[in-house]
Structure formats: structure tokens, C-alpha cells
mmCIF file of C-alpha atoms in Angstrom:
data_model
loop_
_atom_site.group_PDB
_atom_site.id
_atom_site.type_symbol
_atom_site.label_atom_id
_atom_site.label_comp_id
_atom_site.label_asym_id
_atom_site.label_seq_id
_atom_site.Cartn_x
_atom_site.Cartn_y
_atom_site.Cartn_z
ATOM 1 C CA MET P 1 18.057 30.054 -34.833
ATOM 2 C CA SER P 2 21.659 27.562 -32.988
ATOM 3 C CA GLU P 3 21.791 23.916 -34.569
ATOM 4 C CA HIS P 4 22.450 23.843 -30.359
ATOM 5 C CA ASP P 5 18.859 25.958 -29.806
ATOM 6 C CA PRO P 6 16.535 22.917 -28.372
ATOM 7 C CA SER P 7 13.496 25.256 -28.755
ATOM 8 C CA GLN P 8 13.593 24.366 -31.979
ATOM 9 C CA LEU P 9 13.942 20.971 -31.700
ATOM 10 C CA ARG P 10 10.455 18.988 -33.009
ATOM 11 C CA ILE P 11 8.039 18.098 -31.254
ATOM 12 C CA SER P 12 6.135 14.452 -31.341
ATOM 13 C CA ASP P 13 2.641 14.231 -31.627
ATOM 14 C CA ALA P 14 2.540 12.648 -28.264
ATOM 15 C CA ASP P 15 3.796 16.881 -27.416
ATOM 16 C CA ARG P 16 1.016 17.866 -28.890
ATOM 17 C CA HIS P 17 -1.767 16.256 -26.781
ATOM 18 C CA ARG P 18 -0.266 16.576 -23.894
ATOM 19 C CA VAL P 19 -0.118 20.283 -24.361
ATOM 20 C CA ALA P 20 -3.823 20.350 -25.800
ATOM 21 C CA GLU P 21 -4.851 18.074 -21.851
ATOM 22 C CA VAL P 22 -3.483 21.132 -20.138
ATOM 23 C CA LEU P 23 -5.608 23.501 -22.625
ATOM 24 C CA ARG P 24 -8.168 21.923 -21.585
ATOM 25 C CA GLU P 25 -7.819 21.535 -18.519
ATOM 26 C CA ALA P 26 -7.107 25.226 -18.326
ATOM 27 C CA ALA P 27 -10.604 25.995 -19.954
ATOM 28 C CA ALA P 28 -11.889 23.207 -16.776
ATOM 29 C CA GLU P 29 -10.971 25.817 -13.724
ATOM 30 C CA GLY P 30 -11.824 28.759 -15.329
ATOM 31 C CA ARG P 31 -8.296 30.377 -16.703
ATOM 32 C CA ILE P 32 -8.811 30.571 -20.546
ATOM 33 C CA ASP P 33 -12.736 30.393 -21.489
ATOM 34 C CA LEU P 34 -13.762 28.036 -24.739
ATOM 35 C CA GLU P 35 -12.632 30.510 -28.124
ATOM 36 C CA GLU P 36 -8.978 31.207 -26.298
ATOM 37 C CA LEU P 37 -9.395 27.126 -26.185
ATOM 38 C CA ASP P 38 -9.906 26.717 -29.692
ATOM 39 C CA GLU P 39 -7.212 28.980 -30.922
ATOM 40 C CA ARG P 40 -4.693 27.821 -28.440
ATOM 41 C CA LEU P 41 -6.215 24.093 -29.868
ATOM 42 C CA GLU P 42 -5.377 24.988 -33.168
ATOM 43 C CA THR P 43 -1.709 26.572 -32.138
ATOM 44 C CA ALA P 44 -0.872 23.637 -30.622
ATOM 45 C CA TYR P 45 -2.036 20.823 -32.784
ATOM 46 C CA ALA P 46 0.299 23.571 -35.556
ATOM 47 C CA ALA P 47 3.468 23.451 -33.559
ATOM 48 C CA LYS P 48 5.826 22.023 -35.752
ATOM 49 C CA VAL P 49 8.749 23.100 -32.841
ATOM 50 C CA TYR P 50 8.711 23.687 -28.989
ATOM 51 C CA ALA P 51 9.545 27.015 -29.806
ATOM 52 C CA ASP P 52 6.180 27.274 -31.160
ATOM 53 C CA LEU P 53 4.167 26.087 -27.682
ATOM 54 C CA VAL P 54 5.743 28.582 -24.773
ATOM 55 C CA PRO P 55 3.427 31.016 -26.178
ATOM 56 C CA ILE P 56 0.455 29.419 -25.736
ATOM 57 C CA THR P 57 1.891 28.060 -22.270
ATOM 58 C CA ILE P 58 3.576 30.533 -20.802
ATOM 59 C CA ASP P 59 0.143 32.329 -18.961
ATOM 60 C CA LEU P 60 -0.608 29.364 -17.100
ATOM 61 C CA PRO P 61 0.490 27.805 -14.360
ATOM 62 C CA GLY P 62 3.567 24.743 -14.133
ATOM 63 C CA ASP P 63 2.444 21.798 -14.929
ATOM 64 C CA SER P 64 5.224 18.857 -14.664
ATOM 65 C CA ARG P 65 3.281 17.172 -18.517
ATOM 66 C CA LEU P 66 4.623 19.869 -20.204
ATOM 67 C CA PRO P 67 6.473 18.845 -23.306
ATOM 68 C CA VAL P 68 10.330 19.755 -22.341
ATOM 69 C CA PRO P 69 12.509 19.837 -24.902
ATOM 70 C CA ALA P 70 16.196 18.138 -25.088
ATOM 71 C CA GLN P 71 18.923 19.859 -23.326
ATOM 72 C CA PRO P 72 22.052 19.225 -26.141
ATOM 73 C CA GLN P 73 25.182 21.187 -25.039
ATOM 74 C CA PRO P 74 28.030 22.543 -26.899
ATOM 75 C CA GLN P 75 30.988 19.741 -26.168
ATOM 76 C CA PRO P 76 33.187 21.061 -23.945
ATOM 77 C CA ARG P 77 36.389 21.388 -26.624
ATOM 78 C CA PRO P 78 39.651 21.002 -24.025
ATOM 79 C CA MET P 79 42.117 23.577 -23.696
ATOM 80 C CA ALA P 80 45.730 23.858 -21.983
ATOM 81 C CA VAL P 81 45.886 26.531 -19.424
ATOM 82 C CA PRO P 82 49.133 28.560 -18.112
ATOM 83 C CA ASP P 83 48.397 25.562 -15.203
ATOM 84 C CA GLY P 84 48.004 22.692 -16.897
ATOM 85 C CA LEU P 85 45.564 21.685 -15.876
ATOM 86 C CA PRO P 86 42.738 20.119 -17.551
ATOM 87 C CA ALA P 87 39.847 22.718 -18.917
ATOM 88 C CA ALA P 88 36.497 22.684 -21.256
ATOM 89 C CA GLU P 89 35.356 25.463 -22.901
ATOM 90 C CA TYR P 90 31.981 26.788 -23.625
ATOM 91 C CA PRO P 91 31.048 29.705 -25.192
ATOM 92 C CA THR P 92 27.363 29.738 -24.329
ATOM 93 C CA SER P 93 25.036 28.293 -22.209
ATOM 94 C CA ILE P 94 21.146 28.055 -22.926
ATOM 95 C CA ALA P 95 18.259 26.671 -20.871
ATOM 96 C CA VAL P 96 14.731 26.006 -22.038
ATOM 97 C CA MET P 97 12.967 25.230 -19.878
ATOM 98 C CA GLY P 98 15.387 23.157 -18.099
ATOM 99 C CA GLY P 99 18.413 23.902 -16.505
ATOM 100 C CA VAL P 100 21.789 24.217 -17.100
ATOM 101 C CA ASP P 101 24.926 25.468 -14.753
ATOM 102 C CA ARG P 102 29.203 25.657 -15.812
ATOM 103 C CA LYS P 103 30.907 24.856 -12.561
ATOM 104 C CA GLY P 104 34.480 24.299 -11.442
ATOM 105 C CA VAL P 105 37.992 24.807 -13.251
ATOM 106 C CA TRP P 106 36.676 26.219 -17.268
ATOM 107 C CA GLN P 107 38.337 28.187 -19.224
ATOM 108 C CA VAL P 108 36.049 30.956 -19.686
ATOM 109 C CA GLY P 109 37.220 33.355 -23.196
ATOM 110 C CA GLU P 110 36.477 36.720 -24.028
ATOM 111 C CA SER P 111 32.533 36.293 -23.620
ATOM 112 C CA HIS P 112 29.872 34.047 -22.417
ATOM 113 C CA THR P 113 26.528 34.322 -23.521
ATOM 114 C CA ALA P 114 23.935 32.444 -21.588
ATOM 115 C CA VAL P 115 20.012 31.860 -22.409
ATOM 116 C CA ALA P 116 17.208 30.539 -19.723
ATOM 117 C CA VAL P 117 14.284 30.972 -21.437
ATOM 118 C CA MET P 118 11.945 30.157 -18.780
ATOM 119 C CA GLY P 119 14.468 28.048 -16.670
ATOM 120 C CA GLY P 120 17.539 28.961 -14.573
ATOM 121 C CA ILE P 121 21.913 28.715 -15.354
ATOM 122 C CA CYS P 122 24.755 29.501 -12.692
ATOM 123 C CA ILE P 123 27.890 30.214 -14.007
ATOM 124 C CA ASP P 124 30.091 30.016 -12.095
ATOM 125 C CA LEU P 125 33.322 31.547 -12.260
ATOM 126 C CA ARG P 126 34.505 31.233 -9.058
ATOM 127 C CA GLN P 127 37.739 28.952 -10.729
ATOM 128 C CA ALA P 128 37.176 29.355 -13.836
ATOM 129 C CA ARG P 129 40.311 29.986 -15.723
ATOM 130 C CA PHE P 130 39.715 33.421 -18.198
ATOM 131 C CA THR P 131 42.111 34.272 -21.921
ATOM 132 C CA SER P 132 41.386 37.350 -21.488
ATOM 133 C CA HIS P 133 41.741 40.971 -18.907
ATOM 134 C CA GLU P 134 38.148 41.689 -19.507
ATOM 135 C CA THR P 135 35.463 38.783 -20.031
ATOM 136 C CA VAL P 136 31.909 40.477 -20.760
ATOM 137 C CA VAL P 137 28.497 37.764 -19.991
ATOM 138 C CA ASN P 138 25.869 38.642 -21.838
ATOM 139 C CA ALA P 139 23.245 37.249 -19.945
ATOM 140 C CA TYR P 140 19.403 37.258 -21.829
ATOM 141 C CA ALA P 141 16.892 35.653 -18.713
ATOM 142 C CA VAL P 142 13.035 35.794 -19.968
ATOM 143 C CA TRP P 143 10.623 34.463 -17.365
ATOM 144 C CA GLY P 144 13.653 32.248 -15.927
ATOM 145 C CA GLY P 145 16.534 33.414 -13.980
ATOM 146 C CA ILE P 146 20.367 33.236 -13.847
ATOM 147 C CA ASP P 147 23.374 33.735 -11.629
ATOM 148 C CA VAL P 148 26.861 34.517 -12.055
ATOM 149 C CA VAL P 149 28.633 34.506 -9.382
ATOM 150 C CA VAL P 150 32.356 35.491 -8.750
ATOM 151 C CA ASN P 151 35.142 35.079 -5.840
ATOM 152 C CA ALA P 152 36.932 37.640 -4.031
ATOM 153 C CA GLY P 153 39.230 38.271 -6.588
ATOM 154 C CA THR P 154 37.238 39.538 -9.437
ATOM 155 C CA ARG P 155 36.222 42.775 -10.173
ATOM 156 C CA VAL P 156 32.320 42.871 -11.339
ATOM 157 C CA ILE P 157 30.414 45.402 -13.107
ATOM 158 C CA VAL P 158 26.918 45.282 -13.168
ATOM 159 C CA ASP P 159 25.137 46.743 -16.698
ATOM 160 C CA GLY P 160 21.905 45.492 -18.029
ATOM 161 C CA VAL P 161 18.059 45.880 -17.431
ATOM 162 C CA GLY P 162 15.393 44.320 -15.761
ATOM 163 C CA ILE P 163 12.292 44.792 -17.922
ATOM 164 C CA MET P 164 9.606 43.509 -14.871
ATOM 165 C CA GLY P 165 12.269 41.858 -13.894
ATOM 166 C CA ALA P 166 15.808 42.273 -11.750
ATOM 167 C CA PHE P 167 18.812 42.597 -13.410
ATOM 168 C CA GLU P 168 21.598 43.811 -10.176
ATOM 169 C CA GLN P 169 24.117 42.332 -7.459
ATOM 170 C CA GLY P 170 23.127 41.138 -4.655
ATOM 171 C CA ARG P 171 25.181 41.178 -1.080
ATOM 172 C CA ASP P 172 28.399 39.815 -1.324
ATOM 173 C CA ARG P 173 28.797 36.995 0.846
ATOM 174 C CA VAL P 174 32.639 37.612 0.829
ATOM 175 C CA ALA P 175 34.450 40.315 1.655
ATOM 176 C CA PRO P 176 36.249 41.462 -2.026
ATOM 177 C CA ASP P 177 39.967 41.650 -2.401
ATOM 178 C CA VAL P 178 41.100 43.265 -5.915
ATOM 179 C CA GLY P 179 42.661 45.423 -7.792
ATOM 180 C CA PRO P 180 44.538 47.358 -10.714
ATOM 181 C CA ASP P 181 45.603 42.857 -12.108
ATOM 182 C CA SER P 182 42.002 42.209 -11.354
ATOM 183 C CA PRO P 183 40.062 39.636 -14.196
ATOM 184 C CA VAL P 184 36.947 41.983 -14.949
ATOM 185 C CA VAL P 185 33.615 40.290 -15.142
ATOM 186 C CA ARG P 186 30.784 42.408 -16.626
ATOM 187 C CA VAL P 187 27.463 41.348 -16.814
ATOM 188 C CA LYS P 188 25.931 42.889 -19.133
ATOM 189 C CA GLY P 189 22.234 41.703 -21.639
ATOM 190 C CA PHE P 190 18.617 41.632 -19.832
ATOM 191 C CA ALA P 191 15.826 40.449 -18.089
ATOM 192 C CA LEU P 192 12.229 40.441 -18.974
ATOM 193 C CA MET P 193 10.260 39.173 -16.358
ATOM 194 C CA GLY P 194 12.795 36.568 -15.023
ATOM 195 C CA ALA P 195 16.593 37.475 -12.462
ATOM 196 C CA VAL P 196 19.606 37.834 -13.463
ATOM 197 C CA SER P 197 22.216 38.073 -10.430
ATOM 198 C CA VAL P 198 25.641 38.229 -10.165
ATOM 199 C CA ILE P 199 27.162 37.333 -6.183
ATOM 200 C CA ARG P 200 29.991 37.863 -4.840
ATOM 201 C CA LYS P 201 31.049 33.978 -2.637
ATOM 202 C CA ALA P 202 34.336 32.139 -0.910
ATOM 203 C CA MET P 203 35.845 29.898 -2.660
ATOM 204 C CA PRO P 204 34.567 26.411 -3.109
ATOM 205 C CA GLY P 205 35.287 24.339 -0.377
ATOM 206 C CA GLU P 206 36.217 28.048 2.455
ATOM 207 C CA PRO P 207 33.548 28.609 4.624
ATOM 208 C CA GLY P 208 31.976 32.310 4.073
ATOM 209 C CA PRO P 209 31.400 34.507 7.450
ATOM 210 C CA LEU P 210 28.905 33.342 8.761
ATOM 211 C CA ARG P 211 30.457 29.608 8.533
ATOM 212 C CA ARG P 212 33.491 30.857 10.241
ATOM 213 C CA LYS P 213 31.491 32.706 13.034
ATOM 214 C CA MET P 214 30.284 29.318 13.786
ATOM 215 C CA LEU P 215 33.815 27.635 13.629
ATOM 216 C CA GLY P 216 34.747 30.593 16.143
ATOM 217 C CA HIS P 217 36.985 32.087 13.452
#
């Protein structure tokens, strides 16, 4: 596993005790039986990293007391872009029981990998600087959600699989305006009991169709 994967961070005794309390309350509410409670408590107290806790709590309602790992993200790497604006490059976005937003002016290479496990990620490419004509976004959502946002001038190809979930392009919020030189974003991967959505929106600061209608344009 990558050293940046928060699911592989070590947990504390306090984390184990919080999970044990949640499990005991679930048993008291009749969500799990006593035999399951014993098995899950044994697993909780033997857990070493946050990922060990996911299988024993995934089928229980969300609880704010469940331990949430810190979200160490790759440090942005300063890059030079054609128009001289400074930009940062993020090769990955990882959200485990948390959230990650990529937006504004940032540089995207030939590929970007996003992994959401019981968390949410927004990859806003409207102001992104592409280093190649075609960019592949590898999106994997497991009990989580990933939104990919593009502007009117970006061609989008959605090529993923939804497994008891959705992997799709939503309705455009702004009319597409693509041509032969338009950058291509290909979104691949899968959504397992989660969702990966691609949405076309107006550039930040520009009014969308509804706003223009309200303004009388």
C-alpha cells in the first residue's frame, strides 16, 4: 500500500474503545446478535490500522464517534504552465471516511487516480491545465462518491461500471462547445455501492442557464 494511504495508518487504543462502544450499542438495538458482537469486538481489539475497522462497521449506521484517519495528501508540486500562472499537480486523490476537493487552477497529467472509500471526492477540471490532449481519470468509489466536473469546452468519455451503484454522466448544466482541439477526459473505473458522476457546468463565476434566465439574458 502507498505510504499516503490513510486507511493503513495505525489506530490507537482510544479508537478501538470507540468502535467497541458503537458495536455494543448496535447489539443493544438488535442490529447484531451477541455472537456477532463477540466476534466483532475481538476483531476491533485486534485491529492494527483503520482499514481493519471497516469490515466490522460498514453495515452499521454512520456514527460520529467512529475513528476517522487523518487525510495526508501528496504535497502539491509547483509547476510552470503556458500562461505563466503557478499551478500544483496532484496525481491522486484519496478519501477514506472523509472528503477531498480538487478545484481552481491546477495541473493534470496524462492520468489522475481517485479512490473514495466511505468518503467523497470532487475533481473540478474546469480551470485545470492539461498536459496532454487526452487525460484519463481512474475513479474508484466504494460506499462513497466521486464527482468529476468539466466545462463546456471539454469532451467527456464515461467508461466505467456501476456495481449496485451508479457510474454515469449527469445532465449538462451548460451546453457543450467542443471541437477537434478540445481536451478529452476519459473517466474509467467502477462504483461499488457508490456513485461516480460526471457533470458539465459553467466556468466559476459565470451564470448558468437558470441564473441567466433570472437575470433576463
